[in-house]
CSV table of C-alpha atoms in Angstrom, one decimal:
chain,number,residue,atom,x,y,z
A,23,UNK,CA,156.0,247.7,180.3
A,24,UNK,CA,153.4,244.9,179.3
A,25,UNK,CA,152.4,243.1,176.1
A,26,UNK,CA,149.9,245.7,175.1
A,27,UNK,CA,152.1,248.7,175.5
A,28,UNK,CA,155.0,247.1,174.1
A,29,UNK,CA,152.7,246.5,170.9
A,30,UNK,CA,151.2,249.5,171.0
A,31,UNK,CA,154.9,251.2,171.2
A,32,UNK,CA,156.4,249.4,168.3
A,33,UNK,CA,153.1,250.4,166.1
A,34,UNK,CA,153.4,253.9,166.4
A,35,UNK,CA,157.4,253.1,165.7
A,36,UNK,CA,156.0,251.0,162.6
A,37,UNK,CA,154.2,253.9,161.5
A,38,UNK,CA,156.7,256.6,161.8
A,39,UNK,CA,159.1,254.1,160.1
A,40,UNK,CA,156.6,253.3,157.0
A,41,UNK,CA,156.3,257.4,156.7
A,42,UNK,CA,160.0,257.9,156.9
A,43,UNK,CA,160.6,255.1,154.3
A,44,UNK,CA,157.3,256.6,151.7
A,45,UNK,CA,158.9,259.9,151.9
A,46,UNK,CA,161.1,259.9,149.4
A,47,UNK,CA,162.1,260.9,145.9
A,48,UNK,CA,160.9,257.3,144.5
A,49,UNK,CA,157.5,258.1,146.7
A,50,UNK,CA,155.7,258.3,143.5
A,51,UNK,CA,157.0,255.1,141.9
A,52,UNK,CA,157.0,253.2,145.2
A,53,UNK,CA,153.1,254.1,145.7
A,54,UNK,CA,152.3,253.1,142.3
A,55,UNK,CA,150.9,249.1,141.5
A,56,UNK,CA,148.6,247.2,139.0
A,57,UNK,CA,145.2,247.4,140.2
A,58,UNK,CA,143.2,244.7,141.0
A,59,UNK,CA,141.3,243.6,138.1
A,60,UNK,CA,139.6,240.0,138.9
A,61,UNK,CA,138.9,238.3,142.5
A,62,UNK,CA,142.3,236.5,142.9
A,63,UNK,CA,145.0,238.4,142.0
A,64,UNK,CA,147.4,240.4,144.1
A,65,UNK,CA,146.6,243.7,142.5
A,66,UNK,CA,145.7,247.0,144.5
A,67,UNK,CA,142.3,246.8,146.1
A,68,UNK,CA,139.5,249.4,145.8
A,69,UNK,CA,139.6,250.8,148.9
A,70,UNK,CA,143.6,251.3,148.4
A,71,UNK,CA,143.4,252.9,145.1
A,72,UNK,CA,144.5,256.9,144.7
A,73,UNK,CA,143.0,258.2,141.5
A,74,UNK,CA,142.1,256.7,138.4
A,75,UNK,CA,143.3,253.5,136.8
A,76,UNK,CA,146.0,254.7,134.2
A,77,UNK,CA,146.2,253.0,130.4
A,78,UNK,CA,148.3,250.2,131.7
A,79,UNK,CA,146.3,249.2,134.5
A,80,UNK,CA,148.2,250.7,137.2
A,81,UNK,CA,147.0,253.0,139.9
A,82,UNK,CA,148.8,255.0,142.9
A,83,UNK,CA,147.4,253.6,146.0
A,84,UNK,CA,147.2,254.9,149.7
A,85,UNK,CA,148.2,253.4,152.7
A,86,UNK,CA,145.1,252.4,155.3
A,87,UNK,CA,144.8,251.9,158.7
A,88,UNK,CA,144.8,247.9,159.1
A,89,UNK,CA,141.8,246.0,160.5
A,90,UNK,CA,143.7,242.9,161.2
A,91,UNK,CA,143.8,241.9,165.3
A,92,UNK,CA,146.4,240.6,167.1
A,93,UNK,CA,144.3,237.7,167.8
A,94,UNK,CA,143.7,237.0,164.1
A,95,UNK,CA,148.0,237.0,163.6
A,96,UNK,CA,148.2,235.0,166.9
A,97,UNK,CA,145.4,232.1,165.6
A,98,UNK,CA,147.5,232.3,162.2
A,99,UNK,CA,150.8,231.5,164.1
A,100,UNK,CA,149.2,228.7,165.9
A,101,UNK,CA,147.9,227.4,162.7
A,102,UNK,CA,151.3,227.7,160.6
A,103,UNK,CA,154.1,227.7,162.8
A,104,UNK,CA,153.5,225.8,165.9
A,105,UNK,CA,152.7,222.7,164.4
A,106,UNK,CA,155.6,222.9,162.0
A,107,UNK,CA,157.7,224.0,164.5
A,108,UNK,CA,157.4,220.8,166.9
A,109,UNK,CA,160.1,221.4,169.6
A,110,UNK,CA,161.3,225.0,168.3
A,111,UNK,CA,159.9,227.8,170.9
A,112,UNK,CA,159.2,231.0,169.0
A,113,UNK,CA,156.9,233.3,169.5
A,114,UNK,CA,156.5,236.4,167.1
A,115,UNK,CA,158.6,239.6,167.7
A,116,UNK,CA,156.6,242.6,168.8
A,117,UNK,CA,157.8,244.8,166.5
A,118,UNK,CA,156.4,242.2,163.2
A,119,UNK,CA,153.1,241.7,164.8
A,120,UNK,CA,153.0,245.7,164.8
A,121,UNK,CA,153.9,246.0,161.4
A,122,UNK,CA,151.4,243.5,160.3
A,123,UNK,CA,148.4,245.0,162.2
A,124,UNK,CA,149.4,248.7,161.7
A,125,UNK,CA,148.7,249.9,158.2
A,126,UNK,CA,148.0,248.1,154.8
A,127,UNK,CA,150.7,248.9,152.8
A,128,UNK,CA,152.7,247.5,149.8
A,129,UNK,CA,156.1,247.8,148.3
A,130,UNK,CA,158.4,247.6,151.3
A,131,UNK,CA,161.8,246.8,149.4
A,132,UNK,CA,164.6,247.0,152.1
A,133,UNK,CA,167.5,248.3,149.6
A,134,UNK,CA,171.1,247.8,151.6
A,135,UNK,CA,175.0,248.3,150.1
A,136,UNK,CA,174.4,244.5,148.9
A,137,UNK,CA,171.3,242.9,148.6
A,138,UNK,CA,167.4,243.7,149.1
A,139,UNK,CA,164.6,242.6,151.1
A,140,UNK,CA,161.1,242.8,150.6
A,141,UNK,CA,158.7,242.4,153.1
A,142,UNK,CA,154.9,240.6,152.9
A,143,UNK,CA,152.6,243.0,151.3
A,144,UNK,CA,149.6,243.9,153.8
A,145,UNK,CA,146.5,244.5,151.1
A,146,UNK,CA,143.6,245.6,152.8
A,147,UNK,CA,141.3,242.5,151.1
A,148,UNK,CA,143.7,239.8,152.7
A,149,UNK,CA,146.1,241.4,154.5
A,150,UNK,CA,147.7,238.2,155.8
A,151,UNK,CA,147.9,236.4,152.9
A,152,UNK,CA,151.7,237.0,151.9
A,153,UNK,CA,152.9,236.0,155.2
A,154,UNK,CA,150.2,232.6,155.2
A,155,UNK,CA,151.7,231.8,152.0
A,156,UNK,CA,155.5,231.9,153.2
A,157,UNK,CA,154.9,229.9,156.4
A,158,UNK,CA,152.5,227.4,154.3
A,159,UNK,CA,155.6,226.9,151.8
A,160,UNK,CA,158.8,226.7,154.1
A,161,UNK,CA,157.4,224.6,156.7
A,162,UNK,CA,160.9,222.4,156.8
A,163,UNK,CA,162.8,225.5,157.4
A,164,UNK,CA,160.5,226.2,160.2
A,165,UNK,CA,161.0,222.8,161.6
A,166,UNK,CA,164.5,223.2,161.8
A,167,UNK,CA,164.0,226.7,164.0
A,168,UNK,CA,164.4,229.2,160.7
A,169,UNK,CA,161.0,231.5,160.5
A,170,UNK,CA,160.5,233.0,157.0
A,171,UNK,CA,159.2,236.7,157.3
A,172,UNK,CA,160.4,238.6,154.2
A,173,UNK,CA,161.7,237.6,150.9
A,174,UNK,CA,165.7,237.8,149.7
A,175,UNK,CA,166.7,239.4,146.7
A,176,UNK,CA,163.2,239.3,144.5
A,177,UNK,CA,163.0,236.2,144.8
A,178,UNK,CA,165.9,234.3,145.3
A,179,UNK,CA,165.3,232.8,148.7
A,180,UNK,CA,163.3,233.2,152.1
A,181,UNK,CA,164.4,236.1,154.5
A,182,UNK,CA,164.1,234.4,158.3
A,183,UNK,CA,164.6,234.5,161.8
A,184,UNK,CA,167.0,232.0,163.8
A,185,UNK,CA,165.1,230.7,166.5
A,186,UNK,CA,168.5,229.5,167.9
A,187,UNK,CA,169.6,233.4,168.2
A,188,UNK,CA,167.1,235.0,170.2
A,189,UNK,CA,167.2,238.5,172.0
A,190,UNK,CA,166.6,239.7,175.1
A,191,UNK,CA,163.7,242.0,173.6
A,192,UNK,CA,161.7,238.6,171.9
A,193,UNK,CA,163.8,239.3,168.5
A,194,UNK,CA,165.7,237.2,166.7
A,195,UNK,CA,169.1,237.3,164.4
A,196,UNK,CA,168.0,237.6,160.6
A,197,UNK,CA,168.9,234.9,158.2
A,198,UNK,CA,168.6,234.4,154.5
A,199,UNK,CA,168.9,231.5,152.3
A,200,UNK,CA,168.8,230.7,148.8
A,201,UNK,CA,165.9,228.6,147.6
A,202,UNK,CA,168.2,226.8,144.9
A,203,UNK,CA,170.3,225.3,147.8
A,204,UNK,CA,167.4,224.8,149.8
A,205,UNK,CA,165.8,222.5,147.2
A,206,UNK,CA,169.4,219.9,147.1
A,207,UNK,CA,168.4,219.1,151.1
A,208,UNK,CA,165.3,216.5,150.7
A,209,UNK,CA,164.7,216.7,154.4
A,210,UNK,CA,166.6,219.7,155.8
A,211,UNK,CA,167.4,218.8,159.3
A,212,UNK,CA,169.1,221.7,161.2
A,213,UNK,CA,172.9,220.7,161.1
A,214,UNK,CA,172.5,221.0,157.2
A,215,UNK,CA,170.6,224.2,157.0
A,216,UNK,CA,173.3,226.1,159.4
A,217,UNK,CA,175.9,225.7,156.5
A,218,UNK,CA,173.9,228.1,154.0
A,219,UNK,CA,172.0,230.2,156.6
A,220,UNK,CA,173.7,234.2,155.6
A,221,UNK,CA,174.1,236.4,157.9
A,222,UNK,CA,172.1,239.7,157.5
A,223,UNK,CA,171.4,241.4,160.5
A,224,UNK,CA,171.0,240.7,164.8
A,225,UNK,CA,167.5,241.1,165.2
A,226,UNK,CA,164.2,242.4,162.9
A,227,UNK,CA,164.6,245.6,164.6
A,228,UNK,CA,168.4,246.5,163.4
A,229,UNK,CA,167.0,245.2,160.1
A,230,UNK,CA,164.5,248.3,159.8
A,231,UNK,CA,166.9,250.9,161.8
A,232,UNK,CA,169.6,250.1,159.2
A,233,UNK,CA,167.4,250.3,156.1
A,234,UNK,CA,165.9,253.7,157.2
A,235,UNK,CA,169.7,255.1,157.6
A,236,UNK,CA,170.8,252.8,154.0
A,237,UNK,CA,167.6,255.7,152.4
A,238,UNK,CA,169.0,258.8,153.8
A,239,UNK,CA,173.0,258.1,152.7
């Protein structure tokens, strides 16, 4: 199988996966968000909202097919990463670049026994902007061979891949770590980083499996 079928695969997986996840008791609350109200904020777009705007400013919003190119996530990963990275090889898993190009979508909160993950939202106005913004701000992380994709806990830390755990279908073991210990290393190097890197899962693709069987126990 090449490239292009291998992407095109793991988008129609990403899209089974998102209507799997959606369909649910919460579907309501999940598909629910402040609406956009001025130029810059992270509100639901126009062309995402589902009805009217509600007294509080929140709207139910609808998922889209996504616009964004492979090229466009591939010129954003050669901006970001590759010049952070220095002598780390990485190149994106499959199965992400699917799930960013496959729908826009928002509210993607990973809920396991322990801990949560959310991945970037995908708004149709700047669908790429989540993901820009966590490989503008962890750029020592990527340096040392960690790739931030997803967030930890609502905040609490940066959700990554470990370069230095690769598998044999261009995945990667997932990583978290906590942005309080992050901050006490000046300059992480790698050595240091390995002591508060937490295991979470073998590879991006165990990490959705798992949460789709976490929803249906």
């Amino acid at each position: 199988m090449n490239d292009a079928q291998t992407l095109e695969q793991d988008r129609l997986f990403i899209k089974s996966w998102l209507d799997t996840y959606f369909d649910s008791p919460h579907r309501e609350m999940l598909m629910s968000s402040p609406a956009k109200t001025e130029e810059g904020d992270y509100g639901v777009p126009a062309a995402m909202q589902d009805g009217e705007i509600d007294e509080e400013g929140w709207v139910c919003w609808k998922m889209l097919d996504s616009e964004v190119t492979e090229k466009q996530i591939n010129d954003l990963v050669q901006t970001l990463i590759h010049p952070a990275a220095h002598a780390v090889s990485f190149s994106l898993p499959s199965l992400y670049t699917a799930y960013l190009s496959s729908r826009c979508v928002l509210n993607i909160y990973l809920r396991y026994d322990a801990f949560t993950v959310a991945l970037p939202n995908l708004a149709s106005d700047a669908p790429l902007r989540e993901v820009s913004g966590l490989w503008s701000a962890w750029k020592p992380l990527i340096a040392a061979g960690y790739i931030p994709f997803a967030g930890y806990e609502d905040g609490a830390g940066p959700v990554c891949w470990d370069t230095n755990q690769p598998t044999e279908e261009n995945d990667y073991a997932v990583v978290s770590f906590d942005h309080e210990v992050l901050t006490v290393e000046e300059q992480p190097v790698r050595e240091k980083l390995e002591q508060y890197a937490r295991p979470l899962f073998p590879s991006f693709r165990e990490m959705l499996i798992s949460a789709a069987s976490s929803s249906r126990s």
